[in-house]
XYZ file of N, CA and C in Angstrom:
618
model
N 68.533 26.274 120.083
C 70.400 26.041 120.346
C 71.161 25.960 119.047
N 70.507 25.195 117.960
C 71.374 25.326 116.698
C 71.483 26.896 116.417
N 70.777 27.648 116.127
C 70.968 29.119 115.804
C 72.157 29.809 116.628
N 72.075 29.335 118.190
C 73.343 29.765 118.671
C 74.443 29.562 118.194
N 74.417 28.138 117.903
C 75.657 27.564 117.641
C 76.269 28.026 116.085
N 75.403 28.311 115.319
C 75.774 28.820 114.068
C 76.122 30.230 114.474
N 75.639 31.089 115.398
C 75.817 32.412 115.275
C 77.165 32.508 116.404
N 77.616 31.344 116.872
C 79.017 31.282 117.492
C 80.028 31.109 116.548
N 79.559 30.228 115.622
C 80.514 29.653 114.759
C 80.619 31.029 113.731
N 80.230 31.701 113.457
C 80.161 32.698 112.516
C 80.795 33.714 113.285
N 80.667 34.179 114.697
C 81.312 34.909 115.390
C 82.824 34.359 115.460
N 83.123 33.440 115.684
C 84.355 32.844 116.060
C 85.453 33.072 114.616
N 84.577 32.790 113.016
C 85.018 32.824 112.197
C 85.594 34.348 111.694
N 84.558 35.462 112.282
C 85.194 36.421 112.045
C 85.959 37.095 113.060
N 86.151 36.771 114.171
C 87.455 36.962 114.816
C 88.722 36.693 114.260
N 88.475 35.516 113.797
C 89.914 34.757 112.858
C 90.269 35.789 111.949
N 89.178 36.085 111.444
C 89.454 36.603 110.404
C 90.227 38.219 110.228
N 89.963 38.311 111.648
C 90.766 40.219 112.067
C 92.040 39.737 112.507
N 92.502 38.332 113.007
C 93.819 38.219 113.473
C 94.460 38.800 112.880
N 95.450 39.277 113.500
C 96.918 39.752 112.424
C 98.300 38.815 113.320
N 98.819 38.474 111.969
C 100.665 38.114 112.431
C 101.117 39.119 112.575
N 102.305 38.555 113.165
C 103.202 39.729 113.200
C 104.036 40.365 112.390
N 104.399 39.546 111.233
C 104.950 40.239 109.705
C 103.471 40.894 109.402
N 102.683 40.533 109.108
C 101.357 41.394 108.915
C 101.498 42.711 109.436
N 101.655 42.806 110.750
C 101.557 44.049 111.617
C 102.455 45.038 111.326
N 103.485 44.604 111.219
C 105.067 45.168 110.904
C 104.745 45.506 109.554
N 104.296 45.023 108.717
C 104.163 45.418 107.130
C 103.131 46.591 107.180
N 101.813 46.624 107.916
C 101.436 47.643 107.815
C 101.664 48.764 108.537
N 102.466 48.625 109.410
C 103.005 49.851 110.543
C 104.185 50.583 109.332
N 104.978 49.793 108.271
C 105.751 50.692 107.435
C 105.072 51.214 106.638
N 103.604 50.450 105.878
C 103.134 51.211 105.033
C 102.718 52.559 105.676
N 102.258 52.518 106.876
C 101.790 53.811 107.377
C 103.110 54.872 107.557
N 103.963 54.727 107.893
C 105.302 55.442 107.765
C 105.656 55.817 106.859
N 105.769 55.116 105.821
C 106.094 55.539 104.613
C 104.987 56.457 103.800
N 103.439 56.586 104.490
C 102.934 57.003 104.045
C 102.699 58.794 104.202
N 103.585 58.929 105.466
C 103.784 59.753 106.329
C 104.975 60.733 106.172
N 105.902 59.722 105.088
C 107.304 60.141 104.564
C 107.481 61.583 104.687
N 106.486 62.112 103.681
C 106.795 63.491 103.346
C 106.046 64.458 104.934
N 105.814 64.240 105.521
C 105.200 64.955 106.712
C 106.009 65.305 107.824
N 107.496 64.593 108.125
C 108.059 64.578 109.046
C 107.723 63.973 110.084
N 108.917 63.588 110.680
C 108.859 62.597 111.793
C 109.014 63.222 113.282
N 108.632 62.581 114.591
C 108.889 63.201 115.756
C 109.079 61.962 116.358
N 110.284 61.927 117.080
C 110.487 60.863 118.246
C 111.369 60.978 119.364
N 111.513 60.371 120.297
C 112.366 60.335 121.919
C 113.205 59.150 121.433
N 114.758 59.401 121.270
C 115.264 58.593 121.886
C 115.769 58.734 123.028
N 115.885 57.587 123.877
C 116.267 57.064 125.119
C 117.481 56.692 125.312
N 118.787 56.613 125.894
C 119.618 55.900 126.031
C 119.920 55.634 127.569
N 120.048 54.464 128.056
C 120.301 54.110 129.370
C 121.629 53.183 129.305
N 122.275 54.009 130.092
C 123.956 53.499 130.413
C 124.492 52.919 131.765
N 124.772 52.124 131.807
C 125.625 51.802 133.182
C 126.380 52.982 133.608
N 126.142 53.383 135.169
C 126.903 54.282 136.243
C 126.206 55.486 135.748
N 126.277 56.099 134.140
C 126.001 57.275 133.471
C 124.334 57.320 134.083
N 123.545 56.192 133.767
C 122.148 56.660 133.701
C 121.642 56.587 132.408
N 120.557 57.366 132.291
C 119.708 57.863 131.198
C 119.882 59.425 130.666
N 120.098 59.087 129.651
C 119.811 60.418 128.525
C 118.582 60.043 127.394
N 118.174 61.534 127.130
C 117.185 61.366 126.054
C 117.465 62.744 125.286
N 117.008 62.275 123.859
C 117.196 63.439 122.757
C 115.716 63.389 122.145
N 114.991 64.379 121.778
C 113.756 64.695 121.394
C 114.579 65.026 119.511
N 113.732 64.320 118.905
C 114.187 64.696 117.142
C 112.902 65.076 116.249
N 113.356 65.759 115.420
C 112.242 66.455 114.444
C 113.227 66.061 113.375
N 112.683 65.210 112.465
C 112.913 65.235 111.204
C 112.438 65.636 109.802
N 112.250 66.160 109.028
C 111.828 66.419 107.537
C 112.661 66.360 106.578
N 112.742 65.530 105.463
C 113.448 65.422 104.313
C 114.863 65.588 104.798
N 116.067 66.129 104.417
C 117.502 66.248 104.782
C 117.715 66.752 106.283
N 116.403 67.569 106.905
C 116.985 68.395 108.091
C 116.416 67.439 109.114
N 117.309 68.047 109.947
C 116.546 67.443 111.400
C 116.949 68.360 112.505
N 116.509 68.083 113.796
C 116.433 69.350 114.753
C 116.839 68.555 116.054
N 117.608 68.588 116.616
C 117.655 67.313 118.189
C 117.327 68.275 119.207
N 116.699 67.853 120.171
C 116.731 68.576 121.519
C 117.494 67.510 122.654
N 118.042 68.635 123.828
C 118.379 67.571 124.874
C 118.623 68.517 125.618
N 118.656 67.925 126.937
C 118.844 68.961 128.472
C 119.583 68.123 129.204
N 121.229 68.109 129.410
C 121.969 67.595 130.447
C 122.111 68.714 131.068
N 121.888 68.094 132.520
C 122.227 68.876 133.525
C 121.672 70.154 133.149
N 120.141 69.964 132.992
C 119.629 71.034 133.079
C 119.524 72.203 132.202
N 120.515 71.748 131.464
C 121.193 72.897 130.084
C 120.572 72.590 128.681
N 119.839 73.386 128.579
C 119.046 73.149 126.837
C 119.962 73.385 125.713
N 120.327 72.292 125.056
C 121.131 72.589 123.863
C 120.132 71.853 122.672
N 120.017 72.560 121.598
C 119.363 72.681 120.422
C 120.348 72.367 119.204
N 120.219 71.459 118.370
C 121.325 71.124 117.235
C 120.348 70.780 116.074
N 120.545 71.939 115.062
C 119.804 71.760 113.371
C 121.336 71.061 112.516
N 120.617 70.390 112.102
C 121.602 69.620 110.739
C 120.851 69.776 109.556
N 121.610 71.036 108.632
C 121.064 70.995 107.395
C 121.882 71.731 106.100
N 121.815 71.350 105.120
C 122.478 72.048 104.133
C 123.971 72.117 103.977
N 124.740 70.976 104.850
C 126.178 70.642 105.193
C 126.674 71.336 106.283
N 125.820 71.951 107.504
C 126.210 72.335 108.400
C 125.531 71.834 109.426
N 126.380 72.297 110.961
C 125.516 71.617 112.233
C 125.610 73.227 112.890
N 124.383 73.285 113.264
C 124.255 74.736 114.008
C 123.772 74.180 115.649
N 124.633 74.266 116.488
C 124.423 73.927 117.922
C 124.054 75.458 118.869
N 122.937 75.183 119.346
C 122.623 76.274 120.367
C 122.587 75.968 121.944
N 123.611 76.666 122.588
C 123.495 76.511 124.235
C 123.057 77.513 124.875
N 122.161 77.309 125.372
C 121.373 78.322 126.079
C 121.967 78.886 127.331
N 122.982 78.106 128.164
C 123.718 78.748 129.309
C 124.335 80.062 128.896
N 124.949 80.008 127.387
C 125.644 80.743 126.971
C 125.029 81.647 125.972
N 124.007 81.055 125.518
C 122.840 81.859 124.313
C 123.851 82.117 123.501
N 124.215 81.475 122.900
C 125.622 81.269 121.594
C 124.818 79.946 120.730
N 125.118 80.566 119.381
C 124.892 79.199 118.558
C 126.015 79.019 117.509
N 126.930 77.844 117.544
C 127.848 77.760 116.841
C 127.433 76.897 115.564
N 128.265 77.206 114.432
C 127.834 76.711 113.157
C 129.156 76.067 112.714
N 128.998 74.843 112.379
C 130.659 73.982 111.980
C 129.901 73.187 110.648
N 130.942 72.892 109.804
C 130.459 72.005 109.045
C 130.203 70.592 109.204
N 128.829 69.989 109.015
C 128.535 68.752 109.244
C 129.527 67.375 108.930
N 129.840 66.710 110.081
C 130.731 65.557 109.588
C 130.049 64.449 109.239
N 130.618 63.234 108.528
C 129.737 62.564 108.010
C 128.803 61.639 108.730
N 129.359 61.347 110.107
C 128.928 61.054 111.162
C 127.785 62.021 111.791
N 128.285 63.259 111.777
C 127.106 64.145 112.240
C 125.820 64.173 111.366
N 125.918 64.097 110.089
C 125.142 64.338 108.957
C 124.057 63.067 108.886
N 124.686 62.017 109.679
C 123.479 60.778 109.921
C 122.584 60.630 111.103
N 122.788 61.988 111.669
C 121.961 61.970 113.082
C 120.665 61.731 112.547
N 119.731 61.547 113.505
C 118.704 61.821 113.282
C 117.766 60.673 112.475
N 118.380 59.870 112.186
C 117.831 58.808 111.311
C 117.630 57.664 111.948
N 117.309 57.992 112.979
C 116.913 56.606 114.002
C 115.478 56.123 113.442
N 114.964 56.768 112.588
C 113.650 56.335 111.919
C 113.844 55.263 111.227
N 115.435 54.689 110.876
C 115.491 53.795 109.908
C 115.414 52.555 110.818
N 115.509 52.586 111.672
C 115.248 51.465 112.657
C 114.161 50.494 112.876
N 113.160 51.438 112.164
C 111.705 51.184 112.585
C 111.537 50.558 110.785
N 112.447 50.423 109.818
C 111.954 49.610 108.810
C 112.702 48.819 108.683
N 112.332 47.459 108.021
C 112.836 46.371 107.675
C 113.251 45.753 109.013
N 112.137 45.727 109.859
C 112.536 45.348 111.289
C 112.500 43.552 110.951
N 111.963 43.055 109.927
C 111.552 41.599 109.795
C 113.063 40.779 109.068
N 113.822 41.840 108.359
C 114.703 41.402 107.723
C 115.858 41.032 108.955
N 115.932 39.629 108.912
C 117.247 39.485 109.679
C 116.900 39.276 111.140
N 115.351 39.063 111.206
C 115.031 39.018 112.613
C 113.612 38.014 112.390
N 113.588 36.789 113.222
C 112.027 36.152 113.608
C 111.362 36.973 114.746
N 109.838 37.130 113.872
C 108.853 37.893 114.835
C 108.060 36.958 114.987
N 107.424 37.737 116.884
C 106.380 36.453 117.334
C 105.947 38.064 117.963
N 104.316 37.567 118.317
C 103.945 38.556 119.371
C 103.859 37.947 120.698
N 104.640 38.914 121.797
C 104.570 38.350 122.863
C 103.364 38.731 124.106
N 102.597 39.509 123.684
C 101.602 40.155 124.464
C 100.639 40.734 123.129
N 99.544 40.728 123.744
C 98.393 41.722 123.188
C 97.275 42.065 124.016
N 97.156 43.412 124.212
C 95.950 43.872 124.483
C 94.917 44.812 123.873
N 94.146 45.292 124.337
C 92.565 45.926 123.530
C 93.317 46.996 122.857
N 94.986 47.455 123.246
C 94.893 48.891 122.436
C 96.366 48.527 121.591
N 97.087 47.289 122.040
C 98.464 47.392 121.460
C 99.029 46.086 121.327
N 99.848 46.108 120.146
C 100.609 44.604 119.886
C 102.084 44.787 120.506
N 102.295 43.809 121.376
C 104.193 43.764 122.110
C 104.642 42.721 121.129
N 105.510 42.527 120.205
C 106.194 42.019 119.361
C 107.920 41.903 119.737
N 107.878 40.734 119.755
C 109.302 40.255 120.020
C 110.057 40.116 118.725
N 111.372 40.735 118.658
C 111.953 40.254 117.223
C 113.564 39.948 117.712
N 113.765 38.586 117.329
C 114.669 37.888 117.674
C 115.542 37.750 116.513
N 116.818 38.031 116.727
C 118.098 37.783 115.650
C 117.751 36.568 114.994
N 117.528 36.127 113.639
C 117.829 34.684 113.222
C 119.122 34.431 113.078
N 119.185 33.088 112.768
C 120.386 32.488 112.893
C 121.556 32.859 111.929
N 120.915 32.826 110.858
C 121.485 32.985 109.662
C 121.835 34.699 109.505
N 121.496 35.710 110.536
C 121.870 37.036 110.609
C 123.495 37.247 111.054
N 124.067 37.685 110.212
C 125.873 37.588 110.708
C 125.999 38.650 110.979
N 125.075 39.878 111.277
C 125.765 41.237 111.273
C 126.077 41.327 113.079
N 126.940 41.697 113.149
C 127.772 41.713 114.365
C 126.856 43.266 115.354
N 126.674 44.113 114.751
C 126.082 44.987 115.171
C 124.641 45.008 115.600
N 123.661 44.016 115.090
C 122.389 44.014 115.187
C 122.335 43.435 116.587
N 121.346 43.622 117.153
C 120.757 43.568 118.642
C 120.582 41.869 118.725
N 120.679 41.194 119.661
C 120.033 39.755 119.500
C 118.518 39.980 119.942
N 118.090 40.995 120.496
C 116.592 41.077 120.620
C 116.156 42.597 120.796
N 114.825 42.822 119.683
C 114.427 44.033 119.900
C 112.973 43.923 120.432
N 112.464 44.975 121.222
C 111.040 45.004 121.490
C 110.157 46.212 120.744
N 109.238 45.727 120.352
C 108.235 46.673 119.311
C 106.884 46.763 119.649
N 106.364 47.896 119.913
C 105.187 47.687 120.489
C 104.477 48.720 119.425
N 103.063 48.283 118.868
C 102.325 49.069 117.885
C 101.047 49.315 118.196
N 100.475 50.136 118.199
C 99.529 50.954 118.097
C 98.005 50.097 117.175
N 97.175 49.580 117.932
C 95.936 48.941 117.351
C 95.174 49.766 116.303
N 94.830 50.861 116.972
C 94.063 51.883 116.223
C 94.298 52.273 114.603
N 95.921 52.408 114.595
C 96.169 53.270 113.707
C 97.471 52.522 113.171
N 98.093 51.507 113.471
C 99.287 51.151 113.146
C 100.409 51.765 113.328
N 100.550 52.470 114.563
C 101.583 53.703 114.552
C 102.468 52.944 115.533
N 103.962 52.741 115.209
C 104.713 52.464 116.333
C 104.726 53.002 117.826
N 104.488 52.510 118.849
C 104.549 53.251 120.075
C 106.021 53.311 120.707
N 106.590 52.162 120.508
C 108.381 52.109 120.809
C 108.854 50.888 120.362
N 110.195 51.191 120.519
C 111.089 50.066 119.799
C 112.442 49.890 120.893
N 112.539 48.764 121.170
C 113.773 48.885 122.739
C 114.623 48.136 122.095
N 115.989 48.425 122.182
C 117.012 47.496 122.215
C 118.326 47.259 123.087
N 118.823 46.119 123.219
C 119.902 46.107 124.221
C 121.271 45.617 123.569
N 121.943 46.673 123.957
C 123.457 45.680 123.452
C 124.936 46.229 124.315
N 125.412 45.271 124.413
C 126.823 45.795 125.758
C 126.310 46.589 126.651
N 125.245 46.384 127.141
C 124.782 46.908 128.785
C 124.036 48.352 128.327
N 124.127 48.740 127.378
C 123.372 49.716 126.924
C 121.937 49.603 126.316
N 120.915 49.842 126.963
C 119.415 49.750 126.565
C 119.460 51.387 125.717
N 118.597 51.481 124.270
C 118.233 52.150 123.835
C 116.586 52.385 123.269
N 115.940 52.859 123.320
C 114.501 53.047 123.129
C 114.168 54.198 122.488
N 112.961 53.769 121.119
C 112.988 55.065 120.412
C 111.323 55.123 121.222
N 110.808 56.266 121.479
C 109.267 56.325 121.994
C 109.029 58.048 121.599
N 107.438 58.075 121.634
C 106.794 59.017 121.692
C 106.689 59.513 120.049
N 106.566 58.312 119.285
C 106.696 58.502 117.882
C 105.416 59.172 116.971
N 105.519 60.337 116.398
C 104.373 61.050 116.064
C 104.639 61.732 114.618
N 103.745 62.338 113.822
C 104.171 62.740 112.408
C 103.862 64.096 112.389
N 104.225 65.173 111.761
C 103.951 66.340 111.128
C 105.065 67.407 111.811
N 106.002 67.716 111.171
C 106.882 68.635 111.560
C 106.885 69.709 110.057
N 107.133 71.222 110.862
C 106.878 72.009 109.573
C 108.647 72.333 109.424
N 108.595 73.002 108.294
C 110.175 73.401 107.919
C 110.767 74.276 108.731
N 109.943 74.874 109.487
C 110.506 76.335 110.293
C 110.839 75.338 111.598
N 110.291 74.586 111.770
C 110.822 73.631 113.189
C 111.955 73.174 112.986
N 112.440 72.744 111.877
C 114.043 72.281 111.725
C 114.985 73.329 111.133
N 114.585 74.515 111.128
C 115.634 75.255 110.517
C 116.081 76.571 111.834
N 117.250 76.791 111.975
C 117.567 77.878 112.684
C 117.270 79.042 112.134
N 116.407 79.742 113.430
C 116.103 81.298 113.119
C 116.137 82.050 113.921
N 117.362 82.979 114.201
C 118.114 83.532 115.067
C 116.468 84.680 115.571
N 115.687 85.000 115.246
C 114.516 85.706 115.863
C 113.944 84.647 117.023
N 114.168 83.622 117.039
C 113.436 82.903 117.872
C 114.240 82.663 119.181
N 115.399 83.236 119.053
C 116.473 83.307 120.348
C 117.026 84.922 120.401
N 116.305 85.843 121.022
C 116.892 87.412 121.198
C 117.916 87.374 121.917
N 118.807 88.220 121.194
C 120.254 88.416 121.649
C 121.338 87.389 121.370
N 121.162 86.237 120.512
C 121.710 85.299 120.808
C 122.984 85.623 119.737
N 124.133 85.094 120.246
C 125.582 85.106 119.798
C 125.779 84.115 118.662
N 125.827 84.468 117.400
C 126.111 83.432 116.365
C 127.859 83.306 115.961
N 128.220 82.109 116.156
C 129.962 82.111 115.919
C 129.993 80.925 114.730
N 130.384 81.670 113.662
C 130.541 80.549 112.482
C 132.013 80.128 112.467
N 132.064 78.583 112.395
C 133.439 78.232 112.451
C 133.488 77.132 111.186
N 132.354 77.397 110.335
C 132.618 76.396 108.665
C 133.790 77.070 107.885
């Protein structure tokens, strides 16, 4: 009986040693993302708005280059942003329009910044835990005076590799979710090549 109790105590101690605080989980998640910084990032951003409904954009980013894909009303639109220009492909017209990237446009695709520094201005706690993931609640701190910061965010982190699974936030009735997060984007993926679009018409408005 005594041996059993000693074994049980040792087991409980080892389990306690493996326990993760929300700050530790987020810190390890950010370390993983930093380690993949040069590999490029893939994610889907979904926005849900009253009346309009849901819209989603798949984003590929590598360094300063960005590619965004969306299909409003079944029409595929692909946008590339790099070298100070925005290239927008319209599948319905089979056209690409090139324009100078605006300061707002050049920042598009930086949704990954939302996944860094989450603990800054937020109190974090584990809301739920499963065999595969941690569900973390990020609640805006009382001393956080930034009006644009949402009151709460829900972060889900995969246990096996500390990859972020999703991050959701709601403001003024609009819900934004980052999901399907992965790494590995080639240079070709974020650069427009007319060979990939036979017969495409290029309209340069720069």
